[in-house]
Structures are given as structure tokens and as C-alpha cells.
Short mmCIF file of C-alpha atoms in Angstrom, two decimals:
data_model
loop_
_atom_site.label_atom_id
_atom_site.label_comp_id
_atom_site.label_asym_id
_atom_site.label_seq_id
_atom_site.Cartn_x
_atom_site.Cartn_y
_atom_site.Cartn_z
CA MET W 1 -20.13 -50.84 -49.05
CA MET W 2 -16.87 -50.88 -47.06
CA CYS W 3 -15.22 -53.96 -46.08
CA LEU W 4 -13.91 -54.48 -42.52
CA SER W 5 -10.20 -53.80 -43.49
CA GLN W 6 -11.16 -50.29 -44.80
CA ALA W 7 -13.07 -49.44 -41.78
CA ILE W 8 -10.22 -50.42 -39.53
CA LEU W 9 -7.85 -48.47 -41.59
CA ILE W 10 -9.91 -45.35 -41.31
CA LEU W 11 -10.25 -45.91 -37.69
CA ILE W 12 -6.39 -46.20 -37.19
CA LEU W 13 -5.90 -42.98 -39.34
CA LEU W 14 -8.36 -41.11 -37.08
CA THR W 15 -6.71 -42.22 -33.88
CA VAL W 16 -3.15 -42.11 -34.45
CA PRO W 17 -1.33 -38.79 -34.46
CA MET W 18 -0.03 -37.77 -37.65
CA ALA W 19 3.67 -37.16 -38.35
CA TYR W 20 4.23 -33.72 -39.95
CA ALA W 21 7.16 -32.58 -42.02
CA GLU W 22 9.05 -29.81 -40.16
CA ASP W 23 7.69 -27.25 -42.17
CA ASP W 24 4.07 -28.19 -41.82
CA ALA W 25 4.07 -28.86 -38.18
CA PRO W 26 1.82 -26.58 -36.10
CA ALA W 27 3.22 -24.20 -33.88
CA PRO W 28 3.60 -25.12 -30.26
CA ALA W 29 0.73 -23.54 -28.00
CA THR W 30 3.02 -21.48 -25.90
CA ARG W 31 3.08 -17.81 -24.97
CA PRO W 32 5.70 -15.61 -26.59
CA ALA W 33 8.55 -14.72 -24.40
CA THR W 34 8.18 -11.30 -23.14
CA ALA W 35 9.90 -9.39 -20.47
CA PRO W 36 7.97 -9.10 -17.17
CA THR W 37 6.54 -5.59 -16.99
CA THR W 38 7.13 -3.53 -13.84
CA LEU W 39 5.14 -0.48 -13.00
CA PRO W 40 6.85 2.53 -11.79
CA ILE W 41 6.39 3.62 -8.13
CA ARG W 42 4.48 6.65 -8.12
CA LYS W 43 4.77 9.07 -5.17
CA HIS W 44 2.32 11.86 -4.31
CA PRO W 45 3.92 15.12 -5.52
CA SER W 46 4.05 16.53 -1.91
CA THR W 47 5.89 13.36 -0.64
CA LYS W 48 9.54 14.12 0.17
CA ALA W 49 12.26 11.83 1.54
CA LEU W 50 12.07 11.89 5.26
CA ARG W 51 15.72 11.52 6.34
CA SER W 52 15.63 11.69 10.05
CA GLU W 53 13.87 9.99 12.75
CA PRO W 54 12.33 13.32 14.27
CA GLU W 55 11.00 14.03 10.72
CA ARG W 56 9.38 10.70 10.37
CA LEU W 57 7.82 11.02 13.88
CA LEU W 58 6.63 14.54 12.91
CA ALA W 59 5.06 13.34 9.73
CA LEU W 60 3.30 10.23 11.67
CA ALA W 61 2.13 12.92 14.37
CA GLN W 62 0.59 15.18 11.55
CA PHE W 63 -1.20 12.06 10.21
CA PHE W 64 -2.83 11.39 13.50
CA ILE W 65 -3.69 15.12 14.00
CA ASP W 66 -5.44 15.08 10.46
CA HIS W 67 -7.25 11.95 11.48
CA LYS W 68 -8.33 13.65 14.94
CA SER W 69 -6.46 10.97 16.80
CA TYR W 70 -4.78 13.29 19.38
CA PRO W 71 -3.20 10.85 22.00
CA PRO W 72 -0.93 9.07 19.62
CA ALA W 73 -0.02 12.52 17.95
CA ARG W 74 0.69 13.85 21.56
CA GLN W 75 2.89 10.80 22.23
CA ARG W 76 5.08 11.41 18.97
CA LEU W 77 5.50 15.02 19.41
CA GLU W 78 6.51 14.71 23.04
CA THR W 79 9.01 12.01 21.91
CA ILE W 80 10.62 14.54 19.49
CA ILE W 81 10.65 17.34 21.94
CA LYS W 82 12.10 14.80 24.72
CA ASN W 83 14.55 13.01 22.59
CA TYR W 84 15.72 15.66 19.94
CA PRO W 85 15.54 18.99 21.72
CA ASP W 86 18.15 20.59 19.24
CA ASP W 87 16.59 19.46 16.00
CA PRO W 88 14.62 21.90 14.05
CA THR W 89 11.78 19.73 14.12
CA ALA W 90 11.41 20.06 17.92
CA LYS W 91 10.07 23.69 17.57
CA GLU W 92 7.68 22.41 14.91
CA ALA W 93 6.58 19.69 17.37
CA GLN W 94 6.31 22.17 20.33
CA ALA W 95 3.89 24.43 18.12
CA LEU W 96 1.65 21.41 16.96
CA LEU W 97 1.66 20.25 20.65
CA ASP W 98 0.50 23.67 21.69
CA THR W 99 -2.21 23.68 19.05
CA ILE W 100 -3.72 20.39 20.05
CA SER W 101 -3.38 21.03 23.83
CA GLN W 102 -7.08 22.26 23.81
CA LYS W 103 -8.24 19.06 21.97
CA PRO W 104 -9.80 16.24 23.75
CA ALA W 105 -7.35 13.59 25.42
CA SER W 106 -9.12 10.66 23.69
CA SER W 107 -11.15 10.02 20.69
CA THR W 108 -14.00 9.09 22.87
CA GLU W 109 -13.94 12.44 24.53
CA TRP W 110 -13.56 14.08 21.17
CA HIS W 111 -16.73 12.05 19.96
CA ASN W 112 -18.73 13.08 23.13
CA THR W 113 -17.89 16.76 22.86
CA THR W 114 -18.92 17.03 19.10
CA GLN W 115 -22.20 14.98 19.93
CA GLY W 116 -22.87 17.57 22.92
CA LYS W 117 -22.42 15.06 25.41
CA LYS W 118 -20.57 15.87 28.83
CA PRO W 119 -17.75 13.63 30.03
#
């Protein structure tokens, strides 16, 4: 049977942290230092750098046309024609404006015409 002093000694050994020699010490629980990874920015192959304001407006107008949102497209195209008449994009803007001139003025009108409703 164990005496009281042995029981106390075992208890102390179990509760007191042990001192390690430098070689025996467990490695700290930290993550290894790694350089932060950055993902490259991928652009769509058809994306090109738009250098001028008329080019940006024309691209935005084309986006609206593609999504059948004609009023904001008209606004951008008219801005190009009015503010940049000598820019090459003005001719393209005029051609697009002529193309969408028969389209409904608003998305509600467009919806009504596609559903067979009369305004």
C-alpha cells in the first residue's frame, strides 16, 4: 500500500509541468511561416483596356443593350454623340442608337410588347 507521501509526490509530478532539456522540448504549436499567396487577376480574353471616356460609355451602353435595358443605353449613346462628336466612337454610338431606335423606350414597354399587351 502506498503511503501518503508517495501519493502526494505522484500528484505533484502529474500536475507540475515538466522541464525539458532543449533537445527534448516539444516543438511549439505554430503554423510554419509562409508567404501569403495572391491569386492572379484573370480577365476575359475579349476584355481590352478601355482608354477613353467615350469607349467606357460605349461599353456600358452595349452592356445595357445586351440586357435589353434600352433607356440607359440611349442615355450613354446620346452622351457620346453630344460630348464627343469628333471621336471615332461617336459613329459607332450613332449606329447603335439607330439600331435601338425601334426598341421600346422602357423595360415595362418591352415586357408588354413581348407579352402581347398593348400600352
